[in-house]
XYZ file of C-alpha atoms in Angstrom:
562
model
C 0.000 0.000 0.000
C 3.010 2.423 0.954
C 4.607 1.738 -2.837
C 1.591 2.061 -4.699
C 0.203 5.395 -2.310
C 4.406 6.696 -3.935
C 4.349 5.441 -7.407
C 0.923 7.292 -7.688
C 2.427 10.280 -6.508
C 5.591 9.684 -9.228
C 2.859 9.480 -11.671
C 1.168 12.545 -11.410
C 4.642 14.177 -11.548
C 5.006 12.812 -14.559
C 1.767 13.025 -16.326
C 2.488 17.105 -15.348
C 5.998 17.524 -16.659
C 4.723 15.754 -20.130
C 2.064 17.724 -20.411
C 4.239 20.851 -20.475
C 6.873 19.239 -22.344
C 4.858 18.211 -25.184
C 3.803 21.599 -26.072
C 7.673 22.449 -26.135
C 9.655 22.703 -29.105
C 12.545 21.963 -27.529
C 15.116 18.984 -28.498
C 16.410 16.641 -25.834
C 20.249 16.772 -25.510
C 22.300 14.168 -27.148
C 23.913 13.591 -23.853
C 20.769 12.509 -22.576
C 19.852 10.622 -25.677
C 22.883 8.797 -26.225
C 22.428 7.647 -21.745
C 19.037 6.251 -22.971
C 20.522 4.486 -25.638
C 23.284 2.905 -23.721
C 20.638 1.592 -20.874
C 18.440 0.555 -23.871
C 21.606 -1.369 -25.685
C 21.984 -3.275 -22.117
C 18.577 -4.822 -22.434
C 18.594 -7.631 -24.287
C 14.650 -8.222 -24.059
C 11.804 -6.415 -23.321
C 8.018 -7.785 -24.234
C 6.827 -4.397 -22.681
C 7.312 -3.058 -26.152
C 8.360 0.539 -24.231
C 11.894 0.455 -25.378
C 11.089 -0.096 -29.171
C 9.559 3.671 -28.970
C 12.995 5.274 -28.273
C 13.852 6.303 -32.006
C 14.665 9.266 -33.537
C 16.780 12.145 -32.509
C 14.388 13.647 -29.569
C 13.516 12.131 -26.448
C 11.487 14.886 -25.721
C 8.846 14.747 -28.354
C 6.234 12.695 -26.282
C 6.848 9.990 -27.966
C 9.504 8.036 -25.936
C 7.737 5.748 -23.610
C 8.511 6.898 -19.999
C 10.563 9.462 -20.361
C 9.979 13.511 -18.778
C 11.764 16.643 -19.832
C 11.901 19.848 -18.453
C 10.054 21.754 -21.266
C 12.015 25.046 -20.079
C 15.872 23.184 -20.588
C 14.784 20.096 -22.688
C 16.486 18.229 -20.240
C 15.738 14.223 -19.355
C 14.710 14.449 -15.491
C 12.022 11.767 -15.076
C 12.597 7.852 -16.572
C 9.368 5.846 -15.371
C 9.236 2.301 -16.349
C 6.987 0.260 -15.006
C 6.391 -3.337 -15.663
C 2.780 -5.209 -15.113
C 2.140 -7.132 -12.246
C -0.831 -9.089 -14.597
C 0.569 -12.992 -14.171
C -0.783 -14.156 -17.108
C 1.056 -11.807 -19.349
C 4.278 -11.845 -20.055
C 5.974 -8.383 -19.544
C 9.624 -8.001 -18.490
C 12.813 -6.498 -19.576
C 15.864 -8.665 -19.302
C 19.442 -7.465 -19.419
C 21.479 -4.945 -16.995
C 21.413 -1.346 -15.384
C 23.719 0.406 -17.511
C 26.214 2.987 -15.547
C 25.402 5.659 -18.805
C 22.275 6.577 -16.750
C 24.547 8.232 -14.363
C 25.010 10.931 -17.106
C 21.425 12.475 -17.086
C 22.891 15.068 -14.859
C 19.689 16.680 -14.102
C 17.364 13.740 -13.135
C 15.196 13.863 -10.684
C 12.968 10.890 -10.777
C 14.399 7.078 -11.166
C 11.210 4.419 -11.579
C 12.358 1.281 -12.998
C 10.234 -1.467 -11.583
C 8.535 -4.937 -11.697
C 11.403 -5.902 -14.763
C 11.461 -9.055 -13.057
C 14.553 -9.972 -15.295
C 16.523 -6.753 -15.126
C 19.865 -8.424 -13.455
C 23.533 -7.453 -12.308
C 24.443 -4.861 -9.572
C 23.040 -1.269 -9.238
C 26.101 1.192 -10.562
C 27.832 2.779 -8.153
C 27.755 5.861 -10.484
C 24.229 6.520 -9.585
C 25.877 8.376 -7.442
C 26.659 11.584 -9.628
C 22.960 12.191 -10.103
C 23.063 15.053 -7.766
C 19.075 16.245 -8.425
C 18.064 12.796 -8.289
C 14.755 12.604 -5.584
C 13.034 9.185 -6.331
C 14.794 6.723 -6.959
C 13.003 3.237 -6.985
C 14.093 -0.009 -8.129
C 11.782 -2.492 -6.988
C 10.898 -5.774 -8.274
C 13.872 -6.775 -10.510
C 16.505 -9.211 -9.568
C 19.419 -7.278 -8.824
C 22.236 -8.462 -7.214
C 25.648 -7.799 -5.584
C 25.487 -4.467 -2.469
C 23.443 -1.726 -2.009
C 26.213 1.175 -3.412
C 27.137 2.822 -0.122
C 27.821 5.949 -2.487
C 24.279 6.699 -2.273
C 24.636 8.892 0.190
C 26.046 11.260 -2.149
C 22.230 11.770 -2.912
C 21.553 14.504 -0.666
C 17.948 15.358 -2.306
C 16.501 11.957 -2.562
C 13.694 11.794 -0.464
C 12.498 8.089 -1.973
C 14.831 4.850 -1.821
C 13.177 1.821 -2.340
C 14.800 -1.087 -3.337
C 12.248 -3.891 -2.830
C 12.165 -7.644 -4.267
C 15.763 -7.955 -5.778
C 18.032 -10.063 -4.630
C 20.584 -7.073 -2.756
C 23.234 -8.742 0.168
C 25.151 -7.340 2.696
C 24.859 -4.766 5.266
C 22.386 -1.550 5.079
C 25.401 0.954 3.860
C 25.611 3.606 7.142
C 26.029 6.186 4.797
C 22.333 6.170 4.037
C 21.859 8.483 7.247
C 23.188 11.388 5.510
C 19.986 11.398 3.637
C 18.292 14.167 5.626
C 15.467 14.557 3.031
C 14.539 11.343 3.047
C 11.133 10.596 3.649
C 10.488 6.452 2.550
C 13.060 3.960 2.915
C 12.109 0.562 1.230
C 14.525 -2.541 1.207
C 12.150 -5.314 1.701
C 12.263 -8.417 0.271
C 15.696 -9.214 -0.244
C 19.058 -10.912 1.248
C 20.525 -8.035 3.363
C 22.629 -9.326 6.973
C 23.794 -7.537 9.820
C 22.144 -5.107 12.149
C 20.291 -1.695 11.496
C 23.069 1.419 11.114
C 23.323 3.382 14.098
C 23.569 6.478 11.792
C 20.064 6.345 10.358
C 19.004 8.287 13.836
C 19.456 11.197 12.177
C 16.750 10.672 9.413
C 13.908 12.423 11.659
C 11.960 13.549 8.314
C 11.318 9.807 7.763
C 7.731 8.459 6.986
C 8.028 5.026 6.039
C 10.558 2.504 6.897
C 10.102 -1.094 5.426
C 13.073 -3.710 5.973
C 10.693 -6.668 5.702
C 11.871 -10.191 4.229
C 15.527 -9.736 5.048
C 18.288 -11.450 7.325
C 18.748 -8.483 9.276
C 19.588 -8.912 12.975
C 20.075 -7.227 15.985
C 17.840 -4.931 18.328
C 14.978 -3.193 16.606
C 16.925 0.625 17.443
C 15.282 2.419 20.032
C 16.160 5.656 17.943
C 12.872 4.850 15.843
C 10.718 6.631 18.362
C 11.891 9.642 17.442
C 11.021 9.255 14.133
C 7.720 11.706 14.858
C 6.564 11.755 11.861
C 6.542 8.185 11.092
C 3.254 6.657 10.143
C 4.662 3.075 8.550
C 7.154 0.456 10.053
C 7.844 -2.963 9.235
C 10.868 -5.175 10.548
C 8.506 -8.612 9.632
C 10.417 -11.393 8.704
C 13.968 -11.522 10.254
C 16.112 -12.105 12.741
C 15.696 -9.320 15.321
C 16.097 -10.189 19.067
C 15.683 -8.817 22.506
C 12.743 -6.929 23.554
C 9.945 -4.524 22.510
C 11.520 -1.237 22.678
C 9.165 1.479 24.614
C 10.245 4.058 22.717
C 8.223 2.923 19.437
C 5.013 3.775 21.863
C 6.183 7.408 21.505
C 5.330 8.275 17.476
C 1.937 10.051 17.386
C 1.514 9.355 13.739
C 1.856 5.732 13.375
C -0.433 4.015 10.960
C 0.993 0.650 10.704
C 3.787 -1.498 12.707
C 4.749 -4.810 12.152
C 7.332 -7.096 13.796
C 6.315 -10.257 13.342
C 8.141 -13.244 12.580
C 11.606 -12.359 14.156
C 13.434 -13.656 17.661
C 11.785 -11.032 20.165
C 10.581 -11.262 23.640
C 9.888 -10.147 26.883
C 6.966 -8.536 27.250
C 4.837 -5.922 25.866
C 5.184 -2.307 27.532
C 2.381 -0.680 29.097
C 2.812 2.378 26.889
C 2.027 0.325 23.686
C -1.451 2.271 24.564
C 0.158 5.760 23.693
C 0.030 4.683 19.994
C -3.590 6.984 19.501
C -3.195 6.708 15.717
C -2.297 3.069 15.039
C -4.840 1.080 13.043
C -2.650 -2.168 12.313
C -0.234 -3.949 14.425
C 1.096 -7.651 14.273
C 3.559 -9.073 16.798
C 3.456 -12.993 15.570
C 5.604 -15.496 15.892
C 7.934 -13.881 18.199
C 8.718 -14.948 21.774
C 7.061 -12.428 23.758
C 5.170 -13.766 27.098
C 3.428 -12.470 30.014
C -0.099 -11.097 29.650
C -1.188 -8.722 26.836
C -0.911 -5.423 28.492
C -4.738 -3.514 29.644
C -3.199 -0.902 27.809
C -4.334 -2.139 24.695
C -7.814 -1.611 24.899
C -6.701 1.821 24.746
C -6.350 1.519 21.333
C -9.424 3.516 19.249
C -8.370 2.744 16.344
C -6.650 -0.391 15.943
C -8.698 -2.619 13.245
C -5.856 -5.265 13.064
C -4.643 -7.387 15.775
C -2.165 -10.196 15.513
C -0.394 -11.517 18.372
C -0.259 -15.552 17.266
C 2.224 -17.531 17.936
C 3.820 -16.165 21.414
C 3.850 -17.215 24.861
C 1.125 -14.528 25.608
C -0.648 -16.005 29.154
C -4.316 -15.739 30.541
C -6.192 -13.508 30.953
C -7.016 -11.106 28.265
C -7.593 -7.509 28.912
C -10.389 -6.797 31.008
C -11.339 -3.951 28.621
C -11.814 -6.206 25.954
C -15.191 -7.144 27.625
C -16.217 -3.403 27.667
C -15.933 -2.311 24.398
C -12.135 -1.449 24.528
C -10.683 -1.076 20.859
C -14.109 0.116 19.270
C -12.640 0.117 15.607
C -11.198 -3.591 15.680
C -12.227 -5.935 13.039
C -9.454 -8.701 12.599
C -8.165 -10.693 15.335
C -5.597 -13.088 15.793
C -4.406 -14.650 19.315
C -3.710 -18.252 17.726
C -0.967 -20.817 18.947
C -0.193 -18.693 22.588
C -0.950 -20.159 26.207
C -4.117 -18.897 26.730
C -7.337 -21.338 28.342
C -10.056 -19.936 27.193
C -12.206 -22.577 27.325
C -15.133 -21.065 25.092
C -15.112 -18.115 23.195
C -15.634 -14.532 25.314
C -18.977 -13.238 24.498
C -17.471 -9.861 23.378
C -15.906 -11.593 20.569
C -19.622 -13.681 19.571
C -21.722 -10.243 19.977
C -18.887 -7.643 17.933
C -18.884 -7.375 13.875
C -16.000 -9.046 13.195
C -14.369 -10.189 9.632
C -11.644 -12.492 10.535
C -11.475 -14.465 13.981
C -8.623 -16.916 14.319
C -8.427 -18.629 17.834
C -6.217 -21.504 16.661
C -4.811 -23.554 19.783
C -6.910 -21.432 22.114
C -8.230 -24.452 24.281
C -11.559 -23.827 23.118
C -14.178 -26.945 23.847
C -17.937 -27.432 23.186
C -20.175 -27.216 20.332
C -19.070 -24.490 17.770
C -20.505 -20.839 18.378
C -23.360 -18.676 17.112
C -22.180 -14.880 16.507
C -23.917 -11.791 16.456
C -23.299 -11.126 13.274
C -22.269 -13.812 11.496
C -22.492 -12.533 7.920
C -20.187 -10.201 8.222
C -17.095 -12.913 9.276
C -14.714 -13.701 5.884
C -12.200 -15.412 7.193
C -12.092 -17.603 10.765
C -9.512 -20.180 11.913
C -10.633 -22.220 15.179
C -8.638 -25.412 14.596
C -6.317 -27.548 16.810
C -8.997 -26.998 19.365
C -11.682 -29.570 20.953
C -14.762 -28.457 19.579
C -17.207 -31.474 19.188
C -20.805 -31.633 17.273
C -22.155 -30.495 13.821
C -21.289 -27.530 11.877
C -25.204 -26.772 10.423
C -25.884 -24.516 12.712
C -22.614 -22.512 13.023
C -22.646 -21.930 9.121
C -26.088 -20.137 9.328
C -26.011 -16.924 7.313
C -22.347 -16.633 6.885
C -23.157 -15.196 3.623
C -19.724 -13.480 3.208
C -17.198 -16.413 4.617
C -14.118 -17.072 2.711
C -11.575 -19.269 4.473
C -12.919 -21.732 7.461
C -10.183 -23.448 9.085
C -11.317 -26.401 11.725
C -8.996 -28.755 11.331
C -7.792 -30.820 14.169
C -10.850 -30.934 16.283
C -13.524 -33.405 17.505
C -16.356 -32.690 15.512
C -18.932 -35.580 14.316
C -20.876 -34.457 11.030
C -21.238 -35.969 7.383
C -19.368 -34.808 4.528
C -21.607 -33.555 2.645
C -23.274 -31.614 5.487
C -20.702 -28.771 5.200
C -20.260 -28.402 1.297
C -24.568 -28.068 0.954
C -24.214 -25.617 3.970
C -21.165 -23.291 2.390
C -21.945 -20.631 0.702
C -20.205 -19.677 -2.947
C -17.572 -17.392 -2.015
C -15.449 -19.594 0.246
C -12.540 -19.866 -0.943
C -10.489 -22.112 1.428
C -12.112 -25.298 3.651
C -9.838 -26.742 6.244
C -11.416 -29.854 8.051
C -9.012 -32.305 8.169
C -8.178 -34.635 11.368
C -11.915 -34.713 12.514
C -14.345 -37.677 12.901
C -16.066 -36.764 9.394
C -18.063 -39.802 7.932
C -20.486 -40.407 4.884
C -19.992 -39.518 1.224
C -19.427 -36.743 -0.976
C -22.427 -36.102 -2.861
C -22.361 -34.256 -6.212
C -20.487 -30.771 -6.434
C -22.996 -28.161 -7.564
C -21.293 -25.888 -9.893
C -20.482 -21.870 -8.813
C -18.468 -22.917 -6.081
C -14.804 -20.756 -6.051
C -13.178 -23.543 -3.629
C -9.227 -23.132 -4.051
C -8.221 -25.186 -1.419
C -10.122 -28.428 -0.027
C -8.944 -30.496 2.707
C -10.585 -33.025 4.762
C -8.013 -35.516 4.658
C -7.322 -37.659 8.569
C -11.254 -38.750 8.303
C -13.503 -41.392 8.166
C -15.480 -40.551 4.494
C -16.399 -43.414 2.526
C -18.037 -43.771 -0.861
C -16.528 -42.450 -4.709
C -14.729 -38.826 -5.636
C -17.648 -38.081 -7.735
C -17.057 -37.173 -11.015
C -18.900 -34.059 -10.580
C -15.599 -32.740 -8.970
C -14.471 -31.525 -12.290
C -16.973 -28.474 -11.048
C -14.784 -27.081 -9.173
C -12.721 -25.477 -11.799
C -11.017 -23.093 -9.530
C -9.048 -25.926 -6.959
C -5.917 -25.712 -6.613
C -5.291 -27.747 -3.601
C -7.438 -31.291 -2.899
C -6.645 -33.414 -0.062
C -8.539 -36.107 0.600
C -5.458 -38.627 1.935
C -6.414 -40.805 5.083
C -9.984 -41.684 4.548
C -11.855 -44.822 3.343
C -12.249 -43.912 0.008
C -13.074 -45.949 -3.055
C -13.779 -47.130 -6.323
C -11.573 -45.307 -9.061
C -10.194 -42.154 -10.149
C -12.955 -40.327 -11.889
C -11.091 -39.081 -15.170
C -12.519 -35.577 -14.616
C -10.417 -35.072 -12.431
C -7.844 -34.236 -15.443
C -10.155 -30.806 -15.710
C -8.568 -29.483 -12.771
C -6.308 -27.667 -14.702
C -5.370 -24.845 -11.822
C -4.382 -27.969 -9.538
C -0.944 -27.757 -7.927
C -1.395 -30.386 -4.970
C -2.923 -33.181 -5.183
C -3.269 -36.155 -2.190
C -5.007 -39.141 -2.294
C -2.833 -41.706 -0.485
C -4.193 -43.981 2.513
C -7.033 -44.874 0.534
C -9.079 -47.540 -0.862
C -8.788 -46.516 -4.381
C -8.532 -49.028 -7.103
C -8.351 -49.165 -11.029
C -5.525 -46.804 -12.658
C -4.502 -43.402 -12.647
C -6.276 -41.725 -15.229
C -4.307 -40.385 -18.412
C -6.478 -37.325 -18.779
C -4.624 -36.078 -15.377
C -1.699 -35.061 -17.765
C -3.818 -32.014 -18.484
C -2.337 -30.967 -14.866
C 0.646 -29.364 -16.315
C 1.447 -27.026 -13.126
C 0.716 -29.767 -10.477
C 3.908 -29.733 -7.637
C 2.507 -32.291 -5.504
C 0.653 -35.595 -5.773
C 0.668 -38.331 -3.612
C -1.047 -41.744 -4.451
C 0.520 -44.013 -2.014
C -0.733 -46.970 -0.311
C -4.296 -47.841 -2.238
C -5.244 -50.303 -4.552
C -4.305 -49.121 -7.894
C -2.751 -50.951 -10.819
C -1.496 -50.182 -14.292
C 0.325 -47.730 -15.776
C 1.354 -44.566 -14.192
C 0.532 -41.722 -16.887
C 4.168 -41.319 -18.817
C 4.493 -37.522 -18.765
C 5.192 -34.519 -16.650
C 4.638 -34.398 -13.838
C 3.291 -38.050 -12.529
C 6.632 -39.841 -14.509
C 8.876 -37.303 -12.625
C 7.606 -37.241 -8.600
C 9.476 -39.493 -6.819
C 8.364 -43.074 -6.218
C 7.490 -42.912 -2.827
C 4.532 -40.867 -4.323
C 2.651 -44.144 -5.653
C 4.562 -46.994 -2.873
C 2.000 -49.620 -1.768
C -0.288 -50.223 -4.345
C -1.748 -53.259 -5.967
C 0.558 -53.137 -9.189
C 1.505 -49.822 -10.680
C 4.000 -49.702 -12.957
C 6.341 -47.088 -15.408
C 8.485 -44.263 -14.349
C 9.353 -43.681 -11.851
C 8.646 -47.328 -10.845
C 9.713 -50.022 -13.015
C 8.597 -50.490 -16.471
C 5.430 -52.409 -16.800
C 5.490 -56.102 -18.375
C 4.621 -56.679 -21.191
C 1.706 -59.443 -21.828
């Protein structure tokens, strides 16, 4: 959201400065032309099509695809390109960053992102471009450090460097960048701890260091950073304990920690933070009890604390109304006892609940308002009974997670009683029994799993209706009969389990049609014949079809020949 609320902003820079530059007459320098040419001669492909529009003598004329000129000099001082984030197109530039960039002396904006195949290190002689204010990189694969030159850049108030592939330390010399306002390095390999010297970047807004290797303390010089409204250290290696003095920014928006080495426990002045609507602390090692202060929180909508050593009891203001605005909650996998589910959670509008490991017992809940829920995760609990009931007007539900439980129902109690928008079922390692019954067609399942059951009966061959799967487990049940071959028109399948059944007959041919499956697992049924000789089935490993009646060809050996 921080990216796209920037790249907007680059945008309607740029849509301004062509505006005035194509009622210019002015002609772009060939300095500048011949530093587009030699970054265009360093890519060996692009399907964007953007590059094959730089011909001719001007680069100002309007007509070269993401480039901006001052209409007053007829100077290059924006290149945007920007590649699609559309899957199923192809649209990429492969090749290098070529150091002749570093001769558009009076550039001011830098946007080369989502290239996915742009390669090699980032030139140190970025360095000279002295006017240079955005510069953002994301999304390519480049390699090698982050220049520590770049703090040469005394006017860049934009640095993001996002989804490449970038190692070793954050360069200290980045804290001489007292204009800068968002500092993005997410999502790549970079080590060591945070530079002591960015204290001095009090202007900053936005801080993202996500999806790294970094280690260390989280820097108590952060809460001074008043004017910062987004931080996220998710994803690394960061020890010792919550600093207090991140409960001192006024303007926070968004702060995220999780899944890093922290503990102790949480300070009481986490309820200074007035402003803060999102926070997640998961999988970390804090314990003790999650502080009162927290109810203080008006307008927190976003609560994740899973996967701590967070103790009994909750928050007495909790039960009051305390954090008015909150709609998603997570306190899964901690030590709580909660024994059934607080009534302030059954009677608020919530849209996702996940009490996972929660040591919640009893018959599954009624809520409030139950069609407002999208998303709710109750499993590796002891909830026992039937599910008709709880599903009543969950109109909106997408994902329902209640695996590992105790709950007694029939199959094909839950998939009449779903609704068409759910997207992911979870209810493996119950005491499920019955049969599937036919699949009605409209359903957007992506995920189905009720595998560690006790359903009997056939896969119906109805179960080509779900067109949108792209997981099925149904391993560890008392399946039978064969593999319907419509199964094969699951073409968005990527795992596939079937093992510890009773399945007989062969494995259908038509399941070649599964070009982008990465998992299947037929082990230990009945089957015989011929496994189907082509990518994928001839190329997962053996184990995959092990202790079965007589299946034969790659990668078991070759079938005899009558």
């Amino acid at each position: 959201m921080q990216n796209q609320r920037w790249v907007f902003i680059v945008l309607l820079i740029f849509t301004f400065y062509s505006t005035l530059a194509s009622s210019s007459t002015l002609v772009c320098s060939d300095i500048d032309r011949a530093a587009l040419l030699g970054f265009k001669s360093k890519i060996t492909v692009d399907t964007t099509g953007s590059l094959s529009t730089w011909v001719g003598k001007d680069c100002c004329n309007g007509e070269w695809d993401g480039i901006q000129c001052n209409p007053t000099t007829g100077r290059v001082m924006g290149l945007v390109l920007q590649g699609t984030r559309n899957e199923d197109i192809a649209m990429y530039m492969k090749g290098t960053l070529s150091s002749s960039l570093s001769s558009l002396q009076f550039l001011e904006i830098m946007v080369i992102t989502g290239m996915k195949e742009i390669s090699g290190t980032i030139p140190e002689s970025f360095s000279k471009l002295k006017h240079l204010n955005q510069l953002v990189l994301d999304d390519n694969i480049l390699g090698g450090a982050i220049p520590s030159s770049f703090g040469q850049l005394s006017l860049l108030n934009t640095l993001s460097l996002s989804g490449n592939h970038l190692k070793g330390n954050i360069p200290p010399s980045i804290g001489t960048l007292q204009n800068l306002l968002q500092l993005n390095l997410a999502k790549n390999s970079l080590t060591g701890s945070i530079p002591p010297t960015l204290k001095t970047l009090k202007n900053l807004q936005s801080v993202d260091v996500s999806h790294n290797l970094l280690s260390g303390l989280v820097p108590g010089f952060i809460g001074g950073f008043k004017n910062l409204t987004f931080l996220d250290f998710s994803n690394n290696q960061f020890s010792g304990e919550f600093p207090s003095s991140l409960c001192s920014l006024p303007n926070l928006l968004d702060m995220s920690l999780s899944h890093n080495k922290l503990t102790g426990n949480l300070p009481i002045q986490i309820g200074n933070l007035q402003s803060l609507s999102s926070l997640s602390l998961s999988f970390n090692h804090f314990h003790g009890e999650i502080p009162e202060a927290i109810s203080k929180l008006q307008n927190l909508w976003y609560f994740n604390v899973s996967s701590n050593n967070f103790s009994d009891p909750l928050p007495v203001g909790l039960k009051t109304k305390g954090i008015p605005s909150l709609l998603s909650l997570d306190l899964s996998y901690n030590n709580l006892h909660l024994g059934k589910i607080p009534d302030w959670i059954l009677k608020r509008k919530f849209t996702d609940i996940h009490l996972a490991g929660c040591n919640l017992k009893g018959a599954l809940p009624k809520f409030s308002t139950p069609s407002s829920l999208s998303s709710i995760d109750f499993s590796h609990n002891q909830f026992s009974g039937g599910v008709s009931s709880f599903l009543i007007k969950m109109s909106g539900l997408q994902k329902l997670n209640l695996s590992n439980n105790l709950l007694k129902f029939n199959v094909s109690e839950i998939l009449k009683n779903t609704n068409r928008y759910l997207e992911v079922l979870d209810v493996s390692g119950n005491q499920i029994t019955g049969q599937f019954h036919e699949f009605r067609s409209g359903l957007r399942l992506k995920s189905l799993s009720v595998s560690r059951n006790k359903i009997s009966g056939r896969i119906p061959s109805s179960i080509s209706a779900l067109i949108e799967l792209e997981k099925l487990d149904v391993s560890r049940n008392q399946i039978m009969g064969t593999i319907p071959p419509s199964l094969g028109e699951l073409v968005s399948l990527k795992w596939l389990d079937l093992s510890i059944n009773r399945l007989t007959g062969k494995i259908p041919d038509s399941l070649l049609r599964i070009e982008n499956l990465k998992h299947a697992n037929f082990r230990a049924n009945r089957l015989c014949g011929q496994i189907p000789q082509g990518r994928p089935f001839n190329i997962f490993p053996a184990v995959a079809y092990a202790h079965n009646q007589c299946l034969c060809g790659k990668p078991l050996p070759p079938c005899k020949v009558k």
